[in-house]
Coordinates of C-alpha atoms and ligand atoms in Angstrom, one line a residue:
M1281 CA 110.7 193.7 129.6
T1282 CA 108.7 192.2 126.8
K1283 CA 105.0 192.6 127.1
P1284 CA 102.8 189.5 127.2
T1285 CA 100.6 188.9 124.2
L1286 CA 96.9 189.2 124.6
L1287 CA 94.4 187.9 122.0
I1288 CA 91.0 189.6 122.0
V1289 CA 88.2 187.8 120.3
D1290 CA 85.0 189.8 119.9
D1291 CA 82.7 190.4 117.0
D1292 CA 82.0 194.0 118.1
E1293 CA 84.6 196.2 116.5
D1294 CA 84.1 199.1 119.0
I1295 CA 84.8 196.8 121.9
R1296 CA 87.9 195.5 120.2
T1297 CA 89.2 199.0 119.6
Q1298 CA 88.3 200.2 123.1
M1299 CA 90.0 197.3 124.8
K1300 CA 93.0 197.4 122.6
W1301 CA 93.4 201.1 123.4
A1302 CA 93.0 200.5 127.2
L1303 CA 95.4 197.5 127.4
A1304 CA 98.1 198.4 124.8
A1305 CA 100.4 199.8 127.4
D1306 CA 100.7 196.5 129.2
Y1307 CA 100.1 193.9 126.5
E1308 CA 100.9 193.2 122.9
V1309 CA 97.3 193.1 121.7
V1310 CA 96.1 191.0 118.8
V1311 CA 92.5 191.1 117.8
A1312 CA 90.1 188.8 116.0
G1313 CA 86.4 189.1 115.1
D1314 CA 85.3 185.6 114.3
P1315 CA 86.2 181.9 115.0
G1316 CA 88.5 181.6 112.0
G1317 CA 90.3 184.7 112.9
A1318 CA 90.6 183.6 116.5
L1319 CA 92.3 180.3 115.6
A1320 CA 94.6 182.0 113.1
G1321 CA 95.5 184.7 115.5
F1322 CA 96.1 182.1 118.2
R1323 CA 98.4 180.0 116.0
A1324 CA 100.3 183.0 114.8
S1325 CA 100.8 184.9 118.1
R1326 CA 100.7 182.1 120.8
P1327 CA 99.1 184.6 123.3
A1328 CA 99.8 184.4 127.0
V1329 CA 96.1 185.1 127.5
T1330 CA 93.0 185.0 125.2
L1331 CA 89.9 187.0 125.9
L1332 CA 87.0 185.2 124.2
D1333 CA 83.5 186.5 123.7
L1334 CA 81.1 183.6 123.7
G1335 CA 78.7 185.1 121.3
L1336 CA 80.4 185.0 117.9
P1337 CA 79.3 185.1 114.3
P1338 CA 77.8 183.4 112.4
R1339 CA 75.4 182.8 115.4
P1340 CA 76.2 185.6 117.9
N1341 CA 73.3 184.6 120.1
D1342 CA 74.4 181.1 120.4
P1343 CA 77.2 180.6 123.0
G1344 CA 77.9 177.2 121.4
E1345 CA 80.0 179.0 118.8
G1346 CA 82.3 180.5 121.5
L1347 CA 82.5 177.2 123.3
N1348 CA 83.6 175.5 120.1
V1349 CA 86.4 178.0 119.7
L1350 CA 87.4 177.4 123.3
G1351 CA 87.6 173.7 122.7
E1352 CA 89.7 174.2 119.6
L1353 CA 92.1 176.6 121.3
L1354 CA 92.6 174.1 124.2
A1355 CA 93.0 171.3 121.6
L1356 CA 95.8 173.4 120.1
D1357 CA 97.4 174.0 123.4
S1358 CA 96.0 172.4 126.6
T1359 CA 97.8 175.0 128.7
A1360 CA 96.2 177.9 126.9
K1361 CA 94.8 180.6 129.3
V1362 CA 91.3 181.6 128.0
I1363 CA 89.1 184.1 129.8
V1364 CA 85.5 184.0 128.4
V1365 CA 83.2 187.0 128.3
S1366 CA 79.5 186.4 128.4
G1367 CA 76.3 188.3 128.7
Q1368 CA 74.8 188.8 132.2
S1369 CA 72.0 186.4 131.4
D1370 CA 74.4 183.8 130.2
K1371 CA 76.3 183.0 133.4
Q1372 CA 75.4 179.3 133.0
N1373 CA 77.4 179.1 129.8
A1374 CA 80.3 181.0 131.3
L1375 CA 80.4 178.4 134.1
R1376 CA 80.2 175.6 131.5
A1377 CA 83.2 177.2 129.7
V1378 CA 85.2 177.2 133.0
G1379 CA 84.2 173.6 133.5
A1380 CA 85.6 172.9 130.0
G1381 CA 88.9 174.4 130.8
A1382 CA 88.6 178.2 130.5
Y1383 CA 90.7 180.0 133.1
D1384 CA 88.0 182.5 134.2
F1385 CA 85.0 184.4 133.0
L1386 CA 83.7 188.0 133.0
C1387 CA 80.2 189.3 132.4
K1388 CA 79.4 192.2 130.1
P1389 CA 79.8 195.1 130.3
V1390 CA 83.4 194.3 131.2
D1391 CA 84.9 196.7 133.8
I1392 CA 88.3 197.6 132.5
D1393 CA 89.9 197.7 136.0
E1394 CA 88.5 194.3 136.8
L1395 CA 89.8 193.0 133.5
R1396 CA 93.2 194.3 134.1
L1397 CA 93.3 192.6 137.4
V1398 CA 92.1 189.2 136.0
L1399 CA 94.6 189.5 133.2
Q1400 CA 97.5 190.2 135.6
R1401 CA 96.6 187.2 137.8
C1402 CA 96.2 185.1 134.7
V1403 CA 99.6 186.0 133.4
Y1404 CA 101.1 185.4 136.8
V1405 CA 99.6 181.9 137.0
A1406 CA 100.6 181.2 133.4
E1407 CA 104.1 182.2 134.4
L1408 CA 104.1 179.9 137.4
E1409 CA 102.9 177.0 135.2
R1410 CA 105.5 177.8 132.6
E1411 CA 108.2 177.7 135.2
Y1412 CA 106.9 174.4 136.4
R1413 CA 107.0 172.9 133.0
A1414 CA 110.5 174.3 132.3
M1415 CA 111.7 172.8 135.6
Q1416 CA 110.2 169.5 134.7
Q1417 CA 112.1 169.5 131.5
T1418 CA 115.5 170.3 133.1
Q1419 CA 117.2 168.1 135.6
G1420 CA 115.4 169.8 138.5
T1421 CA 112.3 167.7 138.8
D1422 CA 113.4 164.3 137.9
P1423 CA 112.7 163.0 141.4
F1424 CA 115.9 162.0 143.3
E1425 CA 115.2 158.7 145.0
G1426 CA 111.5 159.6 145.0
M1427 CA 112.1 163.1 146.3
I1428 CA 110.7 165.9 144.2
G1429 CA 112.3 169.3 144.3
A1430 CA 114.1 171.8 142.2
S1431 CA 115.2 174.4 144.8
N1432 CA 118.8 175.0 145.6
Q1433 CA 118.1 174.0 149.1
I1434 CA 116.8 170.5 148.2
H1435 CA 119.6 170.1 145.7
T1436 CA 122.1 170.7 148.5
V1437 CA 120.4 167.8 150.4
F1438 CA 120.6 165.6 147.3
T1439 CA 124.3 166.4 146.8
L1440 CA 125.0 165.6 150.5
I1441 CA 123.2 162.3 150.1
R1442 CA 125.2 161.4 147.0
K1443 CA 128.5 162.1 148.8
V1444 CA 127.7 160.6 152.2
A1445 CA 125.7 157.5 151.2
P1446 CA 128.7 155.3 150.1
T1447 CA 130.6 155.9 153.3
T1448 CA 129.8 154.1 156.6
A1449 CA 129.8 157.3 158.6
P1450 CA 126.8 157.9 160.9
V1451 CA 124.4 160.5 159.6
L1452 CA 122.1 162.8 161.7
I1453 CA 119.1 164.1 159.7
L1454 CA 117.4 167.2 161.1
G1455 CA 114.2 168.8 160.0
E1456 CA 110.7 169.8 160.9
S1457 CA 107.9 167.3 160.9
G1458 CA 107.0 166.0 157.5
T1459 CA 109.9 167.5 155.6
G1460 CA 111.1 164.1 154.3
K1461 CA 113.6 162.9 156.9
E1462 CA 112.7 159.3 156.5
M1463 CA 112.9 159.5 152.7
V1464 CA 116.5 160.9 153.1
A1465 CA 117.4 158.0 155.4
Q1466 CA 116.0 155.5 152.8
A1467 CA 117.9 157.3 150.0
L1468 CA 121.1 157.0 152.0
H1469 CA 120.5 153.3 152.4
R1470 CA 119.7 152.6 148.8
R1471 CA 122.9 154.4 147.7
S1472 CA 125.1 152.7 150.2
S1473 CA 127.4 149.7 149.8
Q1474 CA 125.1 147.9 152.2
K1475 CA 122.0 148.4 150.0
S1476 CA 121.4 144.7 149.6
G1477 CA 121.2 144.4 153.4
P1478 CA 118.2 145.3 155.5
F1479 CA 116.9 148.8 156.4
V1480 CA 115.6 148.5 159.9
G1481 CA 113.8 151.5 161.4
I1482 CA 112.8 152.1 165.0
N1483 CA 110.9 155.0 166.4
C1484 CA 112.5 155.8 169.7
N1485 CA 109.5 157.7 171.1
A1486 CA 106.9 155.2 170.1
I1487 CA 108.3 152.5 172.4
P1488 CA 108.0 152.5 176.2
E1489 CA 111.3 153.3 177.9
N1490 CA 111.6 150.0 179.6
L1491 CA 111.2 148.1 176.3
L1492 CA 113.4 150.3 174.1
E1493 CA 116.7 148.8 175.3
S1494 CA 115.7 145.2 174.6
E1495 CA 114.1 146.3 171.3
L1496 CA 117.4 147.9 170.2
F1497 CA 119.9 145.4 171.7
G1498 CA 117.8 142.3 172.1
H1499 CA 117.6 140.2 175.2
E1500 CA 118.5 136.7 176.5
K1501 CA 116.0 134.2 177.7
G1502 CA 115.0 135.1 181.3
A1503 CA 116.5 138.5 181.2
F1504 CA 113.4 140.0 182.7
T1505 CA 109.9 138.9 183.5
G1506 CA 108.2 138.0 180.2
A1507 CA 111.5 137.3 178.4
H1508 CA 110.6 133.7 177.6
T1509 CA 112.9 133.3 174.7
Q1510 CA 116.1 134.9 173.4
R1511 CA 115.4 137.7 171.0
K1512 CA 117.5 139.7 168.6
G1513 CA 117.3 143.4 168.7
H1514 CA 117.2 145.9 165.9
I1515 CA 120.9 146.5 165.9
E1516 CA 121.5 142.8 165.2
M1517 CA 118.7 142.6 162.7
A1518 CA 120.3 145.6 160.8
A1519 CA 123.6 143.8 160.4
G1520 CA 124.9 144.2 156.9
G1521 CA 122.4 147.1 156.4
T1522 CA 121.2 150.3 157.9
L1523 CA 119.7 151.0 161.4
F1524 CA 117.4 154.1 161.3
L1525 CA 116.8 155.6 164.7
D1526 CA 113.9 158.0 164.3
E1527 CA 113.1 160.6 167.0
I1528 CA 116.5 160.0 168.5
G1529 CA 116.0 163.0 170.8
D1530 CA 113.8 160.9 173.0
L1531 CA 116.3 158.2 173.8
P1532 CA 116.4 157.5 177.6
A1533 CA 119.7 158.1 179.3
P1534 CA 120.7 154.4 180.0
V1535 CA 120.1 153.6 176.4
Q1536 CA 122.2 156.5 175.3
V1537 CA 125.2 155.1 177.1
K1538 CA 124.8 151.7 175.5
L1539 CA 124.3 153.2 172.0
L1540 CA 127.4 155.3 172.5
R1541 CA 129.4 152.2 173.2
F1542 CA 128.0 150.5 170.1
L1543 CA 128.9 153.5 168.0
Q1544 CA 132.4 153.6 169.3
E1545 CA 133.2 149.9 169.3
K1546 CA 130.6 148.3 167.1
R1547 CA 130.0 145.9 170.0
F1548 CA 127.1 145.4 172.3
Q1549 CA 125.4 142.9 174.7
R1550 CA 121.9 141.7 174.7
V1551 CA 119.9 142.7 177.8
G1552 CA 120.7 140.0 180.4
G1553 CA 123.6 138.7 178.3
R1554 CA 127.3 138.7 178.8
Q1555 CA 128.4 137.7 175.3
E1556 CA 130.0 140.5 173.3
L1557 CA 128.2 140.7 170.0
Q1558 CA 129.0 142.7 166.9
S1559 CA 127.0 144.4 164.2
D1560 CA 128.2 146.4 161.2
A1561 CA 124.9 148.2 160.9
R1562 CA 125.3 151.7 159.7
V1563 CA 123.5 154.1 162.0
I1564 CA 121.3 156.9 160.7
A1565 CA 119.4 159.0 163.2
A1566 CA 116.7 161.7 162.8
T1567 CA 114.9 164.2 164.9
N1568 CA 112.7 167.2 164.6
A1569 CA 113.9 168.4 168.0
N1570 CA 116.7 170.7 168.6
L1571 CA 119.4 168.2 169.8
Q1572 CA 121.9 170.8 170.6
E1573 CA 119.5 172.4 173.0
S1574 CA 118.9 169.0 174.6
V1575 CA 122.6 168.7 175.0
S1576 CA 122.8 172.0 176.7
A1577 CA 119.9 171.1 179.0
G1578 CA 121.7 167.9 180.0
K1579 CA 119.1 165.6 178.4
F1580 CA 121.2 164.3 175.6
R1581 CA 124.8 163.2 176.0
E1582 CA 127.2 165.4 174.2
D1583 CA 129.6 162.6 173.4
L1584 CA 126.7 160.6 171.8
Y1585 CA 125.6 163.7 169.9
F1586 CA 129.1 164.1 168.3
R1587 CA 129.2 160.4 167.4
L1588 CA 125.8 160.6 165.7
A1589 CA 126.4 163.9 164.1
V1590 CA 129.5 163.0 162.1
V1591 CA 127.5 164.2 159.1
V1592 CA 124.4 166.4 159.5
I1593 CA 121.8 166.7 156.8
K1594 CA 119.3 169.5 157.4
V1595 CA 116.1 169.1 155.4
P1596 CA 114.6 172.6 155.1
P1597 CA 110.9 173.2 155.6
I1598 CA 109.0 173.7 152.4
R1599 CA 108.1 177.3 153.2
E1600 CA 111.8 178.0 152.8
R1601 CA 111.9 176.3 149.4
E1602 CA 109.1 178.0 147.6
E1603 CA 110.1 176.7 144.2
D1604 CA 109.3 173.2 145.4
I1605 CA 105.9 173.8 146.8
I1606 CA 104.0 174.2 143.6
L1607 CA 106.1 171.4 142.0
I1608 CA 105.3 168.9 144.8
A1609 CA 101.6 170.1 144.9
K1610 CA 101.2 169.4 141.2
E1611 CA 102.9 166.1 141.4
F1612 CA 100.5 165.0 144.2
L1613 CA 97.6 166.4 142.3
H1614 CA 98.7 164.3 139.3
R1615 CA 99.0 161.1 141.4
F1616 CA 95.7 161.6 143.3
R1617 CA 93.6 162.6 140.3
L1618 CA 94.5 159.4 138.6
Q1619 CA 94.0 157.4 141.8
H1620 CA 90.5 159.0 142.3
G1621 CA 89.5 158.8 138.6
K1622 CA 89.4 162.5 138.0
P1623 CA 92.2 162.8 135.4
T1624 CA 91.4 166.3 134.2
L1625 CA 91.4 168.0 137.6
A1626 CA 93.6 171.1 137.8
F1627 CA 94.3 173.7 140.4
A1628 CA 92.2 176.9 140.2
P1629 CA 94.2 180.1 140.3
D1630 CA 93.1 180.9 143.8
A1631 CA 94.4 177.5 144.9
L1632 CA 97.8 178.1 143.5
L1633 CA 98.0 181.5 145.2
A1634 CA 96.9 180.0 148.5
I1635 CA 99.4 177.2 148.2
T1636 CA 102.3 179.7 147.7
A1637 CA 101.0 182.0 150.5
Y1638 CA 100.5 179.3 153.2
A1639 CA 103.3 178.5 155.7
W1640 CA 102.9 174.7 155.7
P1641 CA 103.7 173.8 159.3
G1642 CA 103.2 170.1 158.5
N1643 CA 105.4 170.4 155.4
V1644 CA 105.2 167.8 152.6
R1645 CA 103.0 165.5 154.6
E1646 CA 100.4 168.2 155.1
L1647 CA 100.6 169.2 151.5
Q1648 CA 100.0 165.6 150.5
N1649 CA 97.1 165.3 152.8
R1650 CA 95.4 168.5 151.8
V1651 CA 95.8 167.8 148.1
Q1652 CA 94.4 164.3 148.5
R1653 CA 91.4 165.6 150.4
A1654 CA 90.9 168.3 147.9
V1655 CA 91.0 165.9 145.0
I1656 CA 88.2 164.0 146.6
M1657 CA 86.2 167.1 147.4
A1658 CA 86.7 169.0 144.2
E1659 CA 83.7 169.5 141.9
A1660 CA 83.9 170.1 138.1
N1661 CA 87.5 170.4 136.8
R1662 CA 89.0 172.6 139.4
V1663 CA 90.6 172.2 142.8
T1664 CA 89.9 175.5 144.6
A1665 CA 91.5 177.1 147.7
A1666 CA 88.4 176.1 149.6
D1667 CA 88.8 172.4 148.6
L1668 CA 92.3 172.6 150.1
E1669 CA 90.7 174.3 153.2
L1670 CA 93.0 177.2 152.6
S1671 CA 90.5 179.8 151.6
G1672 CA 91.4 182.2 154.4
V1673 CA 95.0 182.2 153.5
V1674 CA 95.0 184.8 150.8
N1675 CA 92.6 186.9 152.9
G1676 CA 89.7 185.4 151.1
T1677 CA 88.3 187.1 148.0
P1678 CA 89.4 190.7 148.0
Q1679 CA 86.4 192.9 148.9
T1680 CA 87.1 196.1 147.1
L1681 CA 88.9 196.9 143.9
K1682 CA 91.7 198.5 145.9
E1683 CA 92.2 195.3 147.9
A1684 CA 92.1 193.2 144.8
R1685 CA 94.6 195.4 143.1
E1686 CA 97.0 195.3 146.1
H1687 CA 96.6 191.6 146.3
A1688 CA 97.5 191.1 142.7
E1689 CA 100.4 193.5 143.1
R1690 CA 101.7 191.7 146.1
E1691 CA 101.6 188.4 144.4
I1692 CA 103.4 189.8 141.3
V1693 CA 106.1 191.6 143.3
R1694 CA 106.7 188.6 145.6
S1695 CA 107.0 186.2 142.7
A1696 CA 109.5 188.5 141.0
L1697 CA 111.5 188.8 144.2
R1698 CA 111.4 185.1 144.6
R1699 CA 112.6 184.5 141.1
H1700 CA 115.6 186.8 141.7
R1701 CA 116.3 185.5 145.2
G1702 CA 115.4 188.8 146.9
K1703 CA 117.7 190.8 144.7
I1704 CA 116.0 194.2 144.1
A1705 CA 117.8 195.3 140.9
P1706 CA 116.9 192.5 138.6
A1707 CA 113.4 192.2 140.1
A1708 CA 112.8 195.9 139.4
V1709 CA 113.9 195.3 135.8
E1710 CA 111.6 192.4 135.4
L1711 CA 108.7 194.4 136.9
G1712 CA 109.5 197.4 134.7
V1713 CA 109.8 199.8 137.6
S1714 CA 112.7 201.7 139.1
R1715 CA 114.4 200.5 142.2
P1716 CA 113.0 203.3 144.4
T1717 CA 109.5 202.5 143.1
L1718 CA 110.0 198.8 144.0
Y1719 CA 111.1 199.7 147.5
E1720 CA 108.1 201.9 147.8
L1721 CA 105.8 199.1 146.6
M1722 CA 107.3 196.6 149.0
E1723 CA 106.9 199.0 151.9
R1724 CA 103.3 199.7 151.0
L1725 CA 102.5 196.1 150.4
G1726 CA 104.4 194.9 153.5
I1727 CA 106.8 192.7 151.7
A1728 CA 110.1 193.9 153.0
K1729 CA 110.2 191.5 155.9
D1730 CA 109.6 188.5 153.7
L1731 CA 112.8 189.1 151.8
E1732 CA 114.9 186.7 153.8
R1733 CA 112.7 183.8 152.8
Ligands
LIG2011 N1 110.6 165.9 148.3 C1 109.6 165.0 148.4 N2 108.9 164.6 147.3 C2 107.9 163.8 147.4 N3 107.3 163.4 148.5 C3 107.9 163.7 149.6 C4 109.1 164.6 149.7 N4 109.4 164.8 150.9 C5 108.5 164.1 151.7 N5 107.6 163.4 150.9 C6 106.5 162.6 151.4 O1 106.0 163.3 152.5 C7 105.7 162.4 153.6 C8 106.5 162.7 154.8 O2 107.9 162.4 154.6 P1 108.8 161.7 155.7 O3 108.0 160.7 156.4 O4 110.0 161.3 155.1 O5 109.0 163.0 156.6 P2 109.6 163.0 158.1 O6 110.4 164.3 158.1 O7 110.2 161.7 158.4 O8 108.3 163.3 158.9 P3 108.1 163.2 160.5 O9 108.9 164.3 161.1 O10 106.6 163.4 160.7 O11 108.6 161.8 160.9 C9 105.9 161.0 153.0 O12 104.7 160.5 152.5 C10 106.9 161.3 151.9 O13 106.8 160.3 150.9
LIG2012 MG1 109.7 160.5 160.0

């Protein structure tokens, strides 16, 4: 495993030597003692992290010197990770530095254990960001029909859409709330041979049972009280295009019978009508309910289920496609920060950790809502876990050094396991530990159970 490069900028030679000595086991350490050296060292070594003392010659008492260097480093590479070091009395400037784009700050005297931890986290976040950029550059993140995702799971969905869209077969889309079922339906329509026809959606549980039948099939004048005129139903309106039946699990029994007939024969009658009508609308249905269970419970007709489920597309929840979470979060951040006039807003490290740790029961929709709210709430340049209302997720700020260390370890081990899809051997190689040690670590940190994810 290659060690990440660390650039230490400090005018005090003793401090440089001490730190170099303490960190050389984990980092390729490069040192500089003044602004010129810092920039040259940065250009030459492209460090993963830079540790920057704010008080630099020629004016060591003026933090402006260090802030200038910070600005120049970020101008060279806007993604540079710079941790600033300031005097105790100079926290104000340290905060200014963070506002200007520094990753974090430490106060003197620097505690070496704390420094190790901050560095570890910083490298981890840099790695996440690097992966994100790499993914953006490969085919992965070019949104597919507006859908963002680079995970294998979502690519399976994209592949199915590509294959199935041109056929006229009915499709059943399954997935938890907010996973993107409607987006999948629209993608199917846009890639179908009927794409120039209408896309007509109807939410089966939003319409009272007694109205649903006439909404779907239409009605003749006088078919029931209040039916003053003849009306076309959604099936007729969707002719030449796609009929999207959302929340299909809630379809009342009499409507199920009629829909089955339509699927079998492409024929139907309006409510109160005798005339046989035809529609070539392609049917796509979606539900977040367990339809097979409804079938077993006798609530949903089995024959209708099989008619609808000629092709089934399962949209996995985002907690099962962790690669996509950060990707989607960053894309939403990007959209909303422009929309809300805060173009330089970025996620703070704790926000990224919380986003990867949270289970996202509301999936993409929840992610979207939280990011939007956070963009509005965020102060300075950072969106924090608190802005996302996720501060409890990573057990808050670790209380003791031991907790902090365990927390960082857990993140690092989990991320390595994720990258290697739960495979122990390559993850151990990446982490630079033996396999037994990795097993031990996982046991101690309580990660074993997460492996399936
Ligand atoms: N992969 C994705 N990339 C970008 N945006 C997405 C993605 N998946 C879903 N979204 C967005 O998330 C929101 C929810 O998606 P959608 O309405 O398609 O989900 P759904 O499964 O139909 O939800 P529900 O079960 O609540 O009906 C929408 O705003 C959609 O644009
Ligand atoms: Mg929906």
